[in-house]
Amino acid sequence: MVSEHIRRHARNLVPDRGNVDADTKVALFSRQIQETHATLEYVATTDDVPGAITRYLSGKNLPAKVVLAPALAKLPWNEQPLLETKVGATRGEDAVAVTGAFAAIAETGTLLLTSGAESPQTLHLLPEHHVVVVRRDQVVGSMEDCWDRLRAQGPLPRTAMFVSGPSSTADIELTHYLGAHGPRRLHVIVVDR
Amino acid sequence: MIPTSRQFKENAGRALKDTELQKALFRVDKNFTERRARAVKNLPEFESLRDQGVAIKNHVLDHLDHYLEVFAENVERAGGQVHWCSTAEDARRMVLDLCRSVNARSVTKGKTMIGEEISLNPYLAAQGIEPVETDLGEYIIQLADEPPSHIIGPAIHKTKEQVSDLFLEHHRRYGKTKRLTEGEELVGEAREILRPRYLAADVGITGANFLIAETGSSVIVTNEGNGDLTQTLPKMHIVLASLEKIVPTLEDAATLIRLLARSATGQQMSVYTTVSTGPRRPGDPDGPGQYHVVLLDNGRSKLLGSAFRDILRCIRCGACFNHCPVYASVGGHAYGWVYSGPMGSVLTPAIVGIAEAHHLPNASTFCGRCQDVCPMRIPLPSMMRHWREEAFAQDACTWRERMAIRGWAWLARRPRSYRQVARLVASYLAWRGRPTGRIADLAFARGWTATRDLPAPAGRTFLDLWRERGRT
Amino acid sequence: MSAPRVALFVTCLVDLFRPAVGFASVRLLEAAGCSVEVPIGQTCCGQPGYNAGAREDARGVARATIDVLHGFDYVVIPSGSCAGMIRAHYPSLLADDPRYAAKAQELALRTWELTSFLIEVRGFVAPPGPARTVAYHDSCSGLRELGVREQPRRLLKAAGTAIREPENRDACCGFGGAFSVKYDEISGEIARKKCSALAATEAPLVVGGDLGCLLHLAGRFQREGRKISCRHVAEVLAGIDGPAIGEAGS
């Protein structure tokens, strides 16, 4: 009985909301993650990402330095000669991290970030600004869709973290503040191809 | 945590006079109830999800030992270890041993109710290991040396001014001498102070909202990300959880996660919902080298075979607290232990005993709002009534009360005597009520007249009048 | 179609504190075409003992009540709390009693709270009354155990009464039976909030279906010096005048 239930890992009721076509999924994801105080922009290809990063930094008056997840190291960063990049984990000395994502969920406006050699977990947590690059084809309808994709690539990573906005707290008089301990700003770049 | 539930009435009396607390409780009441209502409205499938959540949890409880076995196997397969602890003392000892095994000097903590239940912090501190609370609410009450007053917002009873004072007093040693008044500044200072503590900690201890049998994973749910920093940066991650947190599969967890955040704070998902499985993998640039799950019984398996089994479905969302008129009047501290509100009124007597906690299930109007909003459809009023039955059977109520109830029941089965007594009481009270029609002070009913008048009866009972009018 | 035989179970509070509610209920039930009897052996539904944890005592009282109410087509009760006790709790209370389990089930099926009976079973329309504005208070047991919410409002509106809803209308008034006395400070505080919300509607009259709530609210209004009256919905619908709850000459 028990092993059967686990073996089948059947889905329970999945809300209908994420059950839409691909374009609507992206729109639904975008709208909802922005409602959680994240910001979001669209670019055409991954080649446009370094430029978008430069714009993000100058728009916020931040120094032109970022730490990158290894998964993004091969993007054309050399096209942004004034941008200083380093690759790997962080101990908190970096203000801005740029990473990819494993998936994004349309139903709730959520990113799925996994730990691993290509995506150090510390990048997702320590820097004040976290920029996440998501491809359109990574946007799925529901958390259940994420489980399917995760299972397909093998055993679970050390952490699979679902993120729905920048870090926040309401512990003082139930007033909402950003940047409790995790990133204060979450910026999503949605890439067409 | 040492229970003070016996003093519930005194605690409640103080709470009612505490104007700052009353302001805080008003905020809680308004805020959480409105948000939950909105979140429920925005998800048409909510009621069906509740039914499914109940089915999942009932299924687990029916097969708890098997699922625990599967969970443990999978934790080990992923490179972690499971430690079974019967009592609070066993769990404290186990955590201490684990901390000592890596020469821990400080440990960071994500919010864990089990940690409070077993009084972990003072124990570690006494052994020379410094526990650092990282959830902002828990951090605040750690500074204030107080227990949590709400399972979701442990410091909601504190005003901003009180937090400013606490930070000024305790952050002086970090060179902070300015008294901050803006909420954003306070949050910023906490972030700044805690950051090095996260990085310095040898061990990170979190609770678990769920434990997933299929994969041997633990799930934590936070808005701050403090749990994630706690479990990622140190060399060892310890998960403290009670047995009933098990769910079978990732899909089952998804269903319960949908119910949890909506019921707790009205969010669709909390900002961070993290599934952790084992220690860091070879090739991971960060993450803890060791992953330990300390599984605590502390009375849970006894509850399985009892009339209180359904409380094991609780997912600790706090919706019952947020909708309870008693909690809204007195706050969490009055209940005197870790778990307050309606679920606390059922769980606390099960763990600390009905003699200590008898006030909790008694201090309820049985309005039923808790059961209405509980995502797990736990029949909280029935279980509180059941505790009252246990207390009555065990003589944990006063002899005066016992006599009153027995006397009333005796009369109620003897209509003629009942009518005679009713006749007397009605005319006495009517007489006492003249000429205004109400009684402001009644010696044997000071419990009523202390806070309200007693409307006086007409003087004749309905049954007498009915008979008089020849209708019988 | 002959008139159904209805047993009126007045409740211990109505019997003791406010017979007018009983007479109003009879008037309404007769106007709705029922033949009404008041079984003289009735005393109490057993809820006080049941909620105090005196399960055996409560079972004894329940059996006696079941016997008293035997044989009628319907049992109608001007109280959500007592009707809830019989409908929602008698069956489980006596589930393991071989002699009374079936009787409890059967009684539960023919027991009704007054306003739901009038609307759902009799399709009753109350006679028009004076134009007035009231605030309505739902008892928690009526609301949550029996689903009584729209029925009293439909009856009142059809009779020309305007209804105002207080903020947080589903919140408890703080009565809770013995709770009102055992935890009187908390009960008083919950009442203070409810009275404040009711007063804010600016309706001069508060109407409800349960005398327990009404005695508690009226007592609180009076202690606070507010000039707000309380009446049971039965009295209002039946057009029974006379002093409101806790007013002189009741």
PDB file of C-alpha atoms in Angstrom, chain B residues 282-396:
ATOM      1  CA  PRO B 282      30.333  15.958  -4.578  1.00  0.00           C
ATOM      2  CA  GLY B 283      31.001  18.888  -6.884  1.00  0.00           C
ATOM      3  CA  ASP B 284      28.684  21.282  -4.993  1.00  0.00           C
ATOM      4  CA  PRO B 285      30.541  24.557  -4.259  1.00  0.00           C
ATOM      5  CA  ASP B 286      28.517  25.192  -1.113  1.00  0.00           C
ATOM      6  CA  GLY B 287      26.160  23.451   1.302  1.00  0.00           C
ATOM      7  CA  PRO B 288      26.584  21.537   4.575  1.00  0.00           C
ATOM      8  CA  GLY B 289      28.785  18.469   4.753  1.00  0.00           C
ATOM      9  CA  GLN B 290      26.390  16.665   7.074  1.00  0.00           C
ATOM     10  CA  TYR B 291      22.580  16.338   7.174  1.00  0.00           C
ATOM     11  CA  HIS B 292      20.854  14.959  10.249  1.00  0.00           C
ATOM     12  CA  VAL B 293      17.162  14.520  10.967  1.00  0.00           C
ATOM     13  CA  VAL B 294      16.232  14.297  14.646  1.00  0.00           C
ATOM     14  CA  LEU B 295      12.787  12.719  14.790  1.00  0.00           C
ATOM     15  CA  LEU B 296      10.886  13.340  17.997  1.00  0.00           C
ATOM     16  CA  ASP B 297       7.991  11.334  19.394  1.00  0.00           C
ATOM     17  CA  ASN B 298       7.220  13.119  22.696  1.00  0.00           C
ATOM     18  CA  GLY B 299       3.693  11.738  22.903  1.00  0.00           C
ATOM     19  CA  ARG B 300       2.786  11.632  19.208  1.00  0.00           C
ATOM     20  CA  SER B 301       2.569   7.854  18.838  1.00  0.00           C
ATOM     21  CA  LYS B 302       0.369   7.731  21.915  1.00  0.00           C
ATOM     22  CA  LEU B 303      -1.978  10.221  20.267  1.00  0.00           C
ATOM     23  CA  LEU B 304      -2.302   7.940  17.239  1.00  0.00           C
ATOM     24  CA  GLY B 305      -4.439   5.423  19.044  1.00  0.00           C
ATOM     25  CA  SER B 306      -6.429   8.017  20.988  1.00  0.00           C
ATOM     26  CA  ALA B 307      -9.515  10.156  20.542  1.00  0.00           C
ATOM     27  CA  PHE B 308      -7.163  13.048  19.723  1.00  0.00           C
ATOM     28  CA  ARG B 309      -5.605  11.445  16.648  1.00  0.00           C
ATOM     29  CA  ASP B 310      -6.912  14.127  14.302  1.00  0.00           C
ATOM     30  CA  ILE B 311      -4.687  16.798  15.868  1.00  0.00           C
ATOM     31  CA  LEU B 312      -1.779  14.996  14.218  1.00  0.00           C
ATOM     32  CA  ARG B 313      -3.058  16.342  10.901  1.00  0.00           C
ATOM     33  CA  CYS B 314      -2.132  19.878  11.984  1.00  0.00           C
ATOM     34  CA  ILE B 315       0.237  21.606   9.549  1.00  0.00           C
ATOM     35  CA  ARG B 316       0.938  24.530  11.902  1.00  0.00           C
ATOM     36  CA  CYS B 317      -0.589  27.228   9.733  1.00  0.00           C
ATOM     37  CA  GLY B 318      -2.005  29.270  12.612  1.00  0.00           C
ATOM     38  CA  ALA B 319      -5.352  29.933  10.929  1.00  0.00           C
ATOM     39  CA  CYS B 320      -7.174  28.716  14.017  1.00  0.00           C
ATOM     40  CA  PHE B 321      -5.338  31.273  16.194  1.00  0.00           C
ATOM     41  CA  ASN B 322      -6.125  34.063  13.788  1.00  0.00           C
ATOM     42  CA  HIS B 323      -9.850  33.396  13.882  1.00  0.00           C
ATOM     43  CA  CYS B 324     -10.261  32.599  17.588  1.00  0.00           C
ATOM     44  CA  PRO B 325     -12.098  35.152  19.760  1.00  0.00           C
ATOM     45  CA  VAL B 326     -10.270  33.972  22.873  1.00  0.00           C
ATOM     46  CA  TYR B 327      -6.807  34.215  21.277  1.00  0.00           C
ATOM     47  CA  ALA B 328      -7.779  37.628  19.895  1.00  0.00           C
ATOM     48  CA  SER B 329      -8.508  38.787  23.424  1.00  0.00           C
ATOM     49  CA  VAL B 330      -5.554  37.399  25.335  1.00  0.00           C
ATOM     50  CA  GLY B 331      -2.770  36.532  22.880  1.00  0.00           C
ATOM     51  CA  GLY B 332      -0.465  33.522  22.908  1.00  0.00           C
ATOM     52  CA  HIS B 333       1.466  33.967  26.147  1.00  0.00           C
ATOM     53  CA  ALA B 334      -1.658  33.512  28.280  1.00  0.00           C
ATOM     54  CA  TYR B 335      -1.851  29.872  27.179  1.00  0.00           C
ATOM     55  CA  GLY B 336       1.445  29.300  28.910  1.00  0.00           C
ATOM     56  CA  TRP B 337       3.223  27.017  26.502  1.00  0.00           C
ATOM     57  CA  VAL B 338       4.622  26.619  23.002  1.00  0.00           C
ATOM     58  CA  TYR B 339       1.337  25.968  21.240  1.00  0.00           C
ATOM     59  CA  SER B 340      -1.521  28.347  21.889  1.00  0.00           C
ATOM     60  CA  GLY B 341      -4.856  29.100  20.285  1.00  0.00           C
ATOM     61  CA  PRO B 342      -7.270  26.293  19.499  1.00  0.00           C
ATOM     62  CA  MET B 343      -4.710  23.752  18.288  1.00  0.00           C
ATOM     63  CA  GLY B 344      -2.645  24.497  21.371  1.00  0.00           C
ATOM     64  CA  SER B 345      -5.694  23.865  23.524  1.00  0.00           C
ATOM     65  CA  VAL B 346      -5.852  20.340  22.123  1.00  0.00           C
ATOM     66  CA  LEU B 347      -2.152  19.507  21.776  1.00  0.00           C
ATOM     67  CA  THR B 348      -0.819  21.021  25.009  1.00  0.00           C
ATOM     68  CA  PRO B 349      -2.792  18.799  27.416  1.00  0.00           C
ATOM     69  CA  ALA B 350      -1.642  15.790  25.378  1.00  0.00           C
ATOM     70  CA  ILE B 351       1.992  16.628  26.005  1.00  0.00           C
ATOM     71  CA  VAL B 352       2.081  18.368  29.408  1.00  0.00           C
ATOM     72  CA  GLY B 353      -1.002  16.672  30.901  1.00  0.00           C
ATOM     73  CA  ILE B 354      -4.596  17.791  31.491  1.00  0.00           C
ATOM     74  CA  ALA B 355      -3.969  18.656  35.137  1.00  0.00           C
ATOM     75  CA  GLU B 356      -1.452  21.310  34.133  1.00  0.00           C
ATOM     76  CA  ALA B 357      -3.340  22.496  31.061  1.00  0.00           C
ATOM     77  CA  HIS B 358      -7.007  22.054  31.987  1.00  0.00           C
ATOM     78  CA  HIS B 359      -7.860  25.720  31.440  1.00  0.00           C
ATOM     79  CA  LEU B 360      -6.944  25.602  27.787  1.00  0.00           C
ATOM     80  CA  PRO B 361      -9.709  23.379  26.433  1.00  0.00           C
ATOM     81  CA  ASN B 362     -12.108  24.990  28.904  1.00  0.00           C
ATOM     82  CA  ALA B 363     -11.485  28.557  27.824  1.00  0.00           C
ATOM     83  CA  SER B 364     -13.483  28.237  24.624  1.00  0.00           C
ATOM     84  CA  THR B 365     -16.975  29.290  23.582  1.00  0.00           C
ATOM     85  CA  PHE B 366     -17.037  26.446  21.020  1.00  0.00           C
ATOM     86  CA  CYS B 367     -17.880  29.040  18.388  1.00  0.00           C
ATOM     87  CA  GLY B 368     -16.386  26.663  15.817  1.00  0.00           C
ATOM     88  CA  ARG B 369     -14.593  29.237  13.691  1.00  0.00           C
ATOM     89  CA  CYS B 370     -11.312  27.350  14.150  1.00  0.00           C
ATOM     90  CA  GLN B 371     -12.719  24.204  12.622  1.00  0.00           C
ATOM     91  CA  ASP B 372     -14.243  26.268   9.819  1.00  0.00           C
ATOM     92  CA  VAL B 373     -10.874  27.643   8.742  1.00  0.00           C
ATOM     93  CA  CYS B 374      -8.625  24.690   9.551  1.00  0.00           C
ATOM     94  CA  PRO B 375      -7.218  23.455   6.221  1.00  0.00           C
ATOM     95  CA  MET B 376      -7.003  19.951   7.701  1.00  0.00           C
ATOM     96  CA  ARG B 377     -10.606  20.008   8.935  1.00  0.00           C
ATOM     97  CA  ILE B 378      -9.556  19.129  12.461  1.00  0.00           C
ATOM     98  CA  PRO B 379     -12.606  18.926  14.749  1.00  0.00           C
ATOM     99  CA  LEU B 380     -11.047  21.196  17.345  1.00  0.00           C
ATOM    100  CA  PRO B 381     -14.155  21.951  19.465  1.00  0.00           C
ATOM    101  CA  SER B 382     -15.002  18.230  19.753  1.00  0.00           C
ATOM    102  CA  MET B 383     -11.507  17.461  20.896  1.00  0.00           C
ATOM    103  CA  MET B 384     -11.605  20.274  23.428  1.00  0.00           C
ATOM    104  CA  ARG B 385     -14.876  18.841  24.698  1.00  0.00           C
ATOM    105  CA  HIS B 386     -13.191  15.466  24.926  1.00  0.00           C
ATOM    106  CA  TRP B 387     -10.490  16.990  27.117  1.00  0.00           C
ATOM    107  CA  ARG B 388     -13.224  18.415  29.312  1.00  0.00           C
ATOM    108  CA  GLU B 389     -14.607  14.880  29.630  1.00  0.00           C
ATOM    109  CA  GLU B 390     -11.178  13.599  30.640  1.00  0.00           C
ATOM    110  CA  ALA B 391     -10.841  16.397  33.175  1.00  0.00           C
ATOM    111  CA  PHE B 392     -14.303  15.690  34.578  1.00  0.00           C
ATOM    112  CA  ALA B 393     -13.594  11.974  34.833  1.00  0.00           C
ATOM    113  CA  GLN B 394     -10.256  12.636  36.482  1.00  0.00           C
ATOM    114  CA  ASP B 395     -11.689  15.143  38.898  1.00  0.00           C
ATOM    115  CA  ALA B 396      -9.616  17.932  37.448  1.00  0.00           C
TER     116      ALA B 396
END
